[in-house]
PDB file of C-alpha atoms in Angstrom:
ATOM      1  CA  UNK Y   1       0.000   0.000   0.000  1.00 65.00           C
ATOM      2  CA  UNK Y   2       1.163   3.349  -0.782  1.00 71.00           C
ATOM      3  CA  UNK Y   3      -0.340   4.847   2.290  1.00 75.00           C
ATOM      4  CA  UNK Y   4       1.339   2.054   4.373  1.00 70.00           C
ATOM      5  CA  UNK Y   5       4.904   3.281   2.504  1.00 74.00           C
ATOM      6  CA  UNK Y   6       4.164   7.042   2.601  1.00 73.00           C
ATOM      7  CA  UNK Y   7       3.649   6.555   6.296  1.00 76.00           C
ATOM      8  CA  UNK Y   8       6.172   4.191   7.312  1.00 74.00           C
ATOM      9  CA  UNK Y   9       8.862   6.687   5.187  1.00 69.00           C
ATOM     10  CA  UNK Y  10       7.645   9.785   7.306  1.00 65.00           C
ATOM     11  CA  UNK Y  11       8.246   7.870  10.785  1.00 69.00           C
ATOM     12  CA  UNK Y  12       4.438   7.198  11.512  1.00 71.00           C
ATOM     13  CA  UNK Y  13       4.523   3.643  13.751  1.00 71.00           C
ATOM     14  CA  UNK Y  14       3.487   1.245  10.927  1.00 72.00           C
ATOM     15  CA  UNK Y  15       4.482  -1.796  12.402  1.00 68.00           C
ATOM     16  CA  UNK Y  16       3.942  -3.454  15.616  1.00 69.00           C
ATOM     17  CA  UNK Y  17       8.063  -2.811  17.152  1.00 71.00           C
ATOM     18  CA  UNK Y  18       7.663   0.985  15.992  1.00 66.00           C
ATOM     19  CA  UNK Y  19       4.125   1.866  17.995  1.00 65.00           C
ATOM     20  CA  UNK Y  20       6.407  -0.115  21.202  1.00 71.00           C
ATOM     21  CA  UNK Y  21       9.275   1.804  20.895  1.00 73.00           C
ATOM     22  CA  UNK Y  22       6.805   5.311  20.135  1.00 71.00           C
ATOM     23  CA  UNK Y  23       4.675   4.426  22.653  1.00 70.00           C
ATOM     24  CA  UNK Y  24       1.886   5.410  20.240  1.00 77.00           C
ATOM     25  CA  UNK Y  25      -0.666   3.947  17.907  1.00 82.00           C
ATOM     26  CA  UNK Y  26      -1.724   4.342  14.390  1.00 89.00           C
ATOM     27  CA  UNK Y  27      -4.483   5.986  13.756  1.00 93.00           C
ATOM     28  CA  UNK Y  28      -6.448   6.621  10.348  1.00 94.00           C
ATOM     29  CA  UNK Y  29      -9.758   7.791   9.060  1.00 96.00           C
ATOM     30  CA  UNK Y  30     -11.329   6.665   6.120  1.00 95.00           C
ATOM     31  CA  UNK Y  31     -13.507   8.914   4.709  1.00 94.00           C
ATOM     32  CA  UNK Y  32     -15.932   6.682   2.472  1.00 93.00           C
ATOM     33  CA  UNK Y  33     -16.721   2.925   2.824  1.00 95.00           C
ATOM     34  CA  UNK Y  34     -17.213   1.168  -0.463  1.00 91.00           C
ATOM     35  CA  UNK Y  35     -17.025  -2.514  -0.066  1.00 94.00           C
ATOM     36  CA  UNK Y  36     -14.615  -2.065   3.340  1.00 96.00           C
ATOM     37  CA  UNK Y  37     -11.646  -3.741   1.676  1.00 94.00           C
ATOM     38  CA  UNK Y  38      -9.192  -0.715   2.303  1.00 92.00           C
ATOM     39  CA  UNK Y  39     -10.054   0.205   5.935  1.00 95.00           C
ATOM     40  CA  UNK Y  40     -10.256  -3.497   6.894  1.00 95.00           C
ATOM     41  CA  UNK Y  41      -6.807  -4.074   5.601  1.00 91.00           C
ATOM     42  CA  UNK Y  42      -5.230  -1.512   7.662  1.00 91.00           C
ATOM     43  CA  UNK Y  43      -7.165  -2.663  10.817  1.00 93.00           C
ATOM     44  CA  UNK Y  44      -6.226  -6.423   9.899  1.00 90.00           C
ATOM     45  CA  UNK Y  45      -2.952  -6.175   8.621  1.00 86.00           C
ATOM     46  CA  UNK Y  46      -1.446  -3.720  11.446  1.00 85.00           C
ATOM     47  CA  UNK Y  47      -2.518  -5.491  14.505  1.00 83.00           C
ATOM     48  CA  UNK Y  48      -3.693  -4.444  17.430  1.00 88.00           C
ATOM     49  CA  UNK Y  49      -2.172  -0.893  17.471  1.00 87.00           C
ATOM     50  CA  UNK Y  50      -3.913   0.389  14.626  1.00 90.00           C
ATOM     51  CA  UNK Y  51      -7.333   2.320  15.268  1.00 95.00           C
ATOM     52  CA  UNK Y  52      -9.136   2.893  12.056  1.00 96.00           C
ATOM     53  CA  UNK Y  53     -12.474   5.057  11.851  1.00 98.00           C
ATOM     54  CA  UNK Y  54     -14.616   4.859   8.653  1.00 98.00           C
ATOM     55  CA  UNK Y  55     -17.212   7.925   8.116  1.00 97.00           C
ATOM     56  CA  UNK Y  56     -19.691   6.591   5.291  1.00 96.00           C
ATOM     57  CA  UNK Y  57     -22.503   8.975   4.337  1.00 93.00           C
ATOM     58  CA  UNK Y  58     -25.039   6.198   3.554  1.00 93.00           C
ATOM     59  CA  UNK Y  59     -26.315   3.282   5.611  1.00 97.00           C
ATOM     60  CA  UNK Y  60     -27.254   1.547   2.580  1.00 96.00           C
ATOM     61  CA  UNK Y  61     -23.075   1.247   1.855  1.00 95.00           C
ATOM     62  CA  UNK Y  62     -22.425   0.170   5.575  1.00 97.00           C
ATOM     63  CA  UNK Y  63     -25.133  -2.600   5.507  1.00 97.00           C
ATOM     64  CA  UNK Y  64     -24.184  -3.326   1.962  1.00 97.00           C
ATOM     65  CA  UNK Y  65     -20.812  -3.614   2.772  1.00 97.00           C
ATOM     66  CA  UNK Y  66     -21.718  -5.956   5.930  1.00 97.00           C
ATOM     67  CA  UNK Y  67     -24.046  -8.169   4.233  1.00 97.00           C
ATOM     68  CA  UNK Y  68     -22.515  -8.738   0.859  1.00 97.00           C
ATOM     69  CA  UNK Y  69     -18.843  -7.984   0.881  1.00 96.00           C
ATOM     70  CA  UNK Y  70     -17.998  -9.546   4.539  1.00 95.00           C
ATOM     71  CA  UNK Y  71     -17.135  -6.319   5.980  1.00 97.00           C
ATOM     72  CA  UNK Y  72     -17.169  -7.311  10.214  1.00 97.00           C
ATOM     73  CA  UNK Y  73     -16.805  -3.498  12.268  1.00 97.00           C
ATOM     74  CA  UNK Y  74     -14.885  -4.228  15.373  1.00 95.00           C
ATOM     75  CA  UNK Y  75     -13.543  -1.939  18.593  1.00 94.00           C
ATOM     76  CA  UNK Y  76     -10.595  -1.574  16.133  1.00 95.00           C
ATOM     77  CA  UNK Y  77     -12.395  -0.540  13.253  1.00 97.00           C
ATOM     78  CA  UNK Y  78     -15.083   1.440  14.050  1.00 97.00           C
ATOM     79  CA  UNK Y  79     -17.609   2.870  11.530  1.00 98.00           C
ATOM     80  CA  UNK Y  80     -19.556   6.354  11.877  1.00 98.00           C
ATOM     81  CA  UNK Y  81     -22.736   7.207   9.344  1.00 98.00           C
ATOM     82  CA  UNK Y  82     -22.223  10.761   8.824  1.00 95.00           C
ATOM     83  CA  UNK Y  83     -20.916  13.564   6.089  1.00 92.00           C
ATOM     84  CA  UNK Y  84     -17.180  12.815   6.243  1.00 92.00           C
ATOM     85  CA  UNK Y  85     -16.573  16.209   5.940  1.00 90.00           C
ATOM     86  CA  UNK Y  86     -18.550  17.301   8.861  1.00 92.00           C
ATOM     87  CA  UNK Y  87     -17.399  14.409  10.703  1.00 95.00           C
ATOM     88  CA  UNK Y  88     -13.171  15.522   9.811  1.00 94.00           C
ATOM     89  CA  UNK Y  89     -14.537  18.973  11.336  1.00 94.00           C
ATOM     90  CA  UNK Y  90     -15.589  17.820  14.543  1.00 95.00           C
ATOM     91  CA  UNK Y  91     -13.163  15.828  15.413  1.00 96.00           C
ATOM     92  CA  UNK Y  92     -10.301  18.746  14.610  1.00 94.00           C
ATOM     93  CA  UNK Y  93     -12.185  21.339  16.389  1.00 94.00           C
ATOM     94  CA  UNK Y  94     -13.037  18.684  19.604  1.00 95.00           C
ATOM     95  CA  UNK Y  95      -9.304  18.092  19.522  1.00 92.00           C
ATOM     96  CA  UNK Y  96      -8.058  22.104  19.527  1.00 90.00           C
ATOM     97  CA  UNK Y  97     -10.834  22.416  22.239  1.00 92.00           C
ATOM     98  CA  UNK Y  98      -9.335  19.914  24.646  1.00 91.00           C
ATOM     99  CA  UNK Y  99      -5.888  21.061  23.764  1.00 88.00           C
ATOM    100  CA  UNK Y 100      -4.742  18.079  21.707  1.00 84.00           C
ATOM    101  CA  UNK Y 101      -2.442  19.930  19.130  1.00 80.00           C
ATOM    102  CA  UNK Y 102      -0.595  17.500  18.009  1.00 82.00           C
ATOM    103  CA  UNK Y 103      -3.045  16.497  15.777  1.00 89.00           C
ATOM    104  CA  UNK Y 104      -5.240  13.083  15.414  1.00 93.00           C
ATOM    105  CA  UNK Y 105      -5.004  11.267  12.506  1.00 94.00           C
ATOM    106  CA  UNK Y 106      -1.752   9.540  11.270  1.00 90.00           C
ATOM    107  CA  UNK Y 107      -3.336   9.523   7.925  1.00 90.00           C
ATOM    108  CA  UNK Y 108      -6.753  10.537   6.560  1.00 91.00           C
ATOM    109  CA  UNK Y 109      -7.640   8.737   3.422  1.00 90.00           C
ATOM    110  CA  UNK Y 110     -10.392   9.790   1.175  1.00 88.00           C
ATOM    111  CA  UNK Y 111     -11.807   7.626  -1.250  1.00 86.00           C
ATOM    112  CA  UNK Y 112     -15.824   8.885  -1.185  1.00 83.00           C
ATOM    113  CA  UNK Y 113     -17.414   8.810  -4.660  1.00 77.00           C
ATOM    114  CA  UNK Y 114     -20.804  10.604  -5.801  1.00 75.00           C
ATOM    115  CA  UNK Y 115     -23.393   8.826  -8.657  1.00 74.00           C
ATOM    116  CA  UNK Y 116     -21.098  10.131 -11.183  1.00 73.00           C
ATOM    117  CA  UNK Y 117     -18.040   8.306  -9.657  1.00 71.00           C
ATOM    118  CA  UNK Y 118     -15.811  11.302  -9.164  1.00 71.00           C
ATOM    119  CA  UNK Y 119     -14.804  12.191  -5.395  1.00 72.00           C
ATOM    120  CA  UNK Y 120     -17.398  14.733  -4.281  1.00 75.00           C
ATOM    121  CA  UNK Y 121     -16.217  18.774  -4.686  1.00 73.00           C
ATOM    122  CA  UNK Y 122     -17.368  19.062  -1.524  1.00 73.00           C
ATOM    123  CA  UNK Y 123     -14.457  16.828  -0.364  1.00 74.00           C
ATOM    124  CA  UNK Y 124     -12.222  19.464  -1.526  1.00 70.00           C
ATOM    125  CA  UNK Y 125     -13.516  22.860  -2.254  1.00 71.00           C
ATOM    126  CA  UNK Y 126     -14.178  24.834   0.467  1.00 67.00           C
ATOM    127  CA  UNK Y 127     -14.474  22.296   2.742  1.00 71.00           C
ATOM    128  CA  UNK Y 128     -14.751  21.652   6.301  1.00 85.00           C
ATOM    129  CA  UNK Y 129     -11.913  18.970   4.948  1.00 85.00           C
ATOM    130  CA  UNK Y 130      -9.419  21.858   4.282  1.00 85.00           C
ATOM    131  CA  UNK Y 131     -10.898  23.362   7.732  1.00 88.00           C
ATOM    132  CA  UNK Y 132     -10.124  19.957   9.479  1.00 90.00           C
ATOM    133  CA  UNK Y 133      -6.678  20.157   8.103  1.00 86.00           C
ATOM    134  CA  UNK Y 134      -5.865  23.056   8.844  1.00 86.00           C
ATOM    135  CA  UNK Y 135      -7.292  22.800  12.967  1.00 89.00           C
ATOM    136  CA  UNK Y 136      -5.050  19.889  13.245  1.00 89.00           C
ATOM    137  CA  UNK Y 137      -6.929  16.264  11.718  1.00 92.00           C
ATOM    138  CA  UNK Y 138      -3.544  15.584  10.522  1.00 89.00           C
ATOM    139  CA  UNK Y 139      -0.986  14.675  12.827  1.00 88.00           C
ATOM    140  CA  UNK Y 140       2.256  17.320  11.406  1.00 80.00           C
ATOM    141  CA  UNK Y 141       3.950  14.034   9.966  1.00 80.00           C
ATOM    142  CA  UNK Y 142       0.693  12.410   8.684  1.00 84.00           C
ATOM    143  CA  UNK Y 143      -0.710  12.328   5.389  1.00 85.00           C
ATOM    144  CA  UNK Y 144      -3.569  12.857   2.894  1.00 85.00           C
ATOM    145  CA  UNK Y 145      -4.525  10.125   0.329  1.00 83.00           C
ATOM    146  CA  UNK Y 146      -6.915  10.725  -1.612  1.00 80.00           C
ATOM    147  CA  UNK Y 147      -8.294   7.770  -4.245  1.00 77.00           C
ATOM    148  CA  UNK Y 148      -9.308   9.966  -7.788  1.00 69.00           C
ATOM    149  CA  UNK Y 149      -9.904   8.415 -10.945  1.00 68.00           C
ATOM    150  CA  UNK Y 150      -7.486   8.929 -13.551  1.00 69.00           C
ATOM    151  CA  UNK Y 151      -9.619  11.279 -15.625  1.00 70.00           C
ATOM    152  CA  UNK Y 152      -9.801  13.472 -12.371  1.00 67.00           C
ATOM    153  CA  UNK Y 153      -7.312  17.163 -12.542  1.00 69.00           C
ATOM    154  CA  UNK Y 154      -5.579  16.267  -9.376  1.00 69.00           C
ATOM    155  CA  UNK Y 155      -4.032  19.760  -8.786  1.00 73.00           C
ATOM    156  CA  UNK Y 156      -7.486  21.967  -7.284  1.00 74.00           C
ATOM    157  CA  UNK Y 157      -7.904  19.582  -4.623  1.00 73.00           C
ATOM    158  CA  UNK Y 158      -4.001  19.140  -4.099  1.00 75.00           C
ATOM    159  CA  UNK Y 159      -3.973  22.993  -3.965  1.00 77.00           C
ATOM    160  CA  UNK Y 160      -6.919  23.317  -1.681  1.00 77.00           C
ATOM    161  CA  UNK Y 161      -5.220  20.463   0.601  1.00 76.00           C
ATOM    162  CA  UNK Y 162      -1.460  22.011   0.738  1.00 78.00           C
ATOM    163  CA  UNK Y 163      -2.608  25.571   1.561  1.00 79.00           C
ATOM    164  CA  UNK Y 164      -4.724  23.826   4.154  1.00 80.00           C
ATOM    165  CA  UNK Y 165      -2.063  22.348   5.730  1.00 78.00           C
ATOM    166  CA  UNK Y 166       0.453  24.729   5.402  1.00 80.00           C
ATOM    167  CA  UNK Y 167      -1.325  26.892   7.755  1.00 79.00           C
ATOM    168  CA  UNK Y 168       0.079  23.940  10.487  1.00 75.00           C
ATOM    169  CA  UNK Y 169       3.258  24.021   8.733  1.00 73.00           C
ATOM    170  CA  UNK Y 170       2.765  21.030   6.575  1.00 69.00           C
ATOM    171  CA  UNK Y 171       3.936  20.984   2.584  1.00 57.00           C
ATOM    172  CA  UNK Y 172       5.062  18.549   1.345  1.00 54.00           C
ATOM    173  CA  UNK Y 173       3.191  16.362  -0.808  1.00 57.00           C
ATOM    174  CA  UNK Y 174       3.376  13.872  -3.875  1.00 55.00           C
ATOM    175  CA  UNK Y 175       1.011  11.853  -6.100  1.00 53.00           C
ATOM    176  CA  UNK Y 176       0.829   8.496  -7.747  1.00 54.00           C
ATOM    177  CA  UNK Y 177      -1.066   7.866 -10.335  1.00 53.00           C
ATOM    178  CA  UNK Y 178      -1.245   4.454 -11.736  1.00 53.00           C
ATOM    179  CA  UNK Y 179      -3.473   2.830 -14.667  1.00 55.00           C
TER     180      UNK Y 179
END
């Protein structure tokens, strides 16, 4: 997985001997179900220090994704009906309130589509995503990974995104595109 590379490359605890010596755990929110393949691998394949939470917009995906694709929430993997957006929101500003600055998520991965199957605008432009970012969603050596079609122009979102988290001090940023 890139995310899993991206991560373990920036000094996030990826594996099991890294959250012991760190003292910490992984944590990552995927915005978006689908079938429950992606967030089920990263609960599954990083043990027991990895907390994933999946925000899906539609009960009819979560049950969907229960029934037919064998997608089994746990205390690990925890899933949330609820505009990802707002949901990215509230958990930055809860955080800032309480005084956690350091950010919550190791890595926030988006991969929401609408009926048209292209990543909703609202996951990019003027969003209480870029808002989230920028109050601290992010841990400062997390990332963003965002799942676009090919077709997609990658650079208004990865514009909105950047200037979002540059306002924490947080550039850098790549994409992979693959076919």
């Amino acid at each position: 997985s890139v995310v899993l590379a991206a991560l373990s490359v920036i000094g996030a605890p990826v594996l099991p001997e890294a959250a012991k010596q760190t003292g910490e755990g992984l944590r990552i929110l995927c915005i978006g179900l689908g079938g429950g393949g992606v967030p089920s691998f990263f609960a599954e394949k990083l043990g027991p220090h990895c907390q994933v939470d999946v925000v899906e917009l539609e009960q009819a995906v979560v049950t969907a994704a229960c029934d037919a694709m064998g997608f089994v929430p746990g205390p690990r993997l925890r899933v949330v009906v609820e505009e990802g957006a707002a949901f990215a929101l509230r958990v930055a500003e809860t955080a800032a309130a309480e005084g956690r600055e350091g950010g919550v998520y190791d890595a926030v991965v988006i991969d929401a589509y609408d009926d048209e199957g292209e990543v909703p605008r609202s996951m990019w432009e003027g969003s209480d995503i870029a808002s989230a970012l920028a109050k601290g969603l992010l841990k400062k050596t997390g990332l963003v990974a965002i799942n676009f079609l090919i077709e997609v122009d990658l650079w208004p979102p990865a514009r909105a995104y950047r200037a979002a988290l540059s306002q924490r001090g947080c550039s850098l940023g790549f994409s992979v595109t693959t076919k």
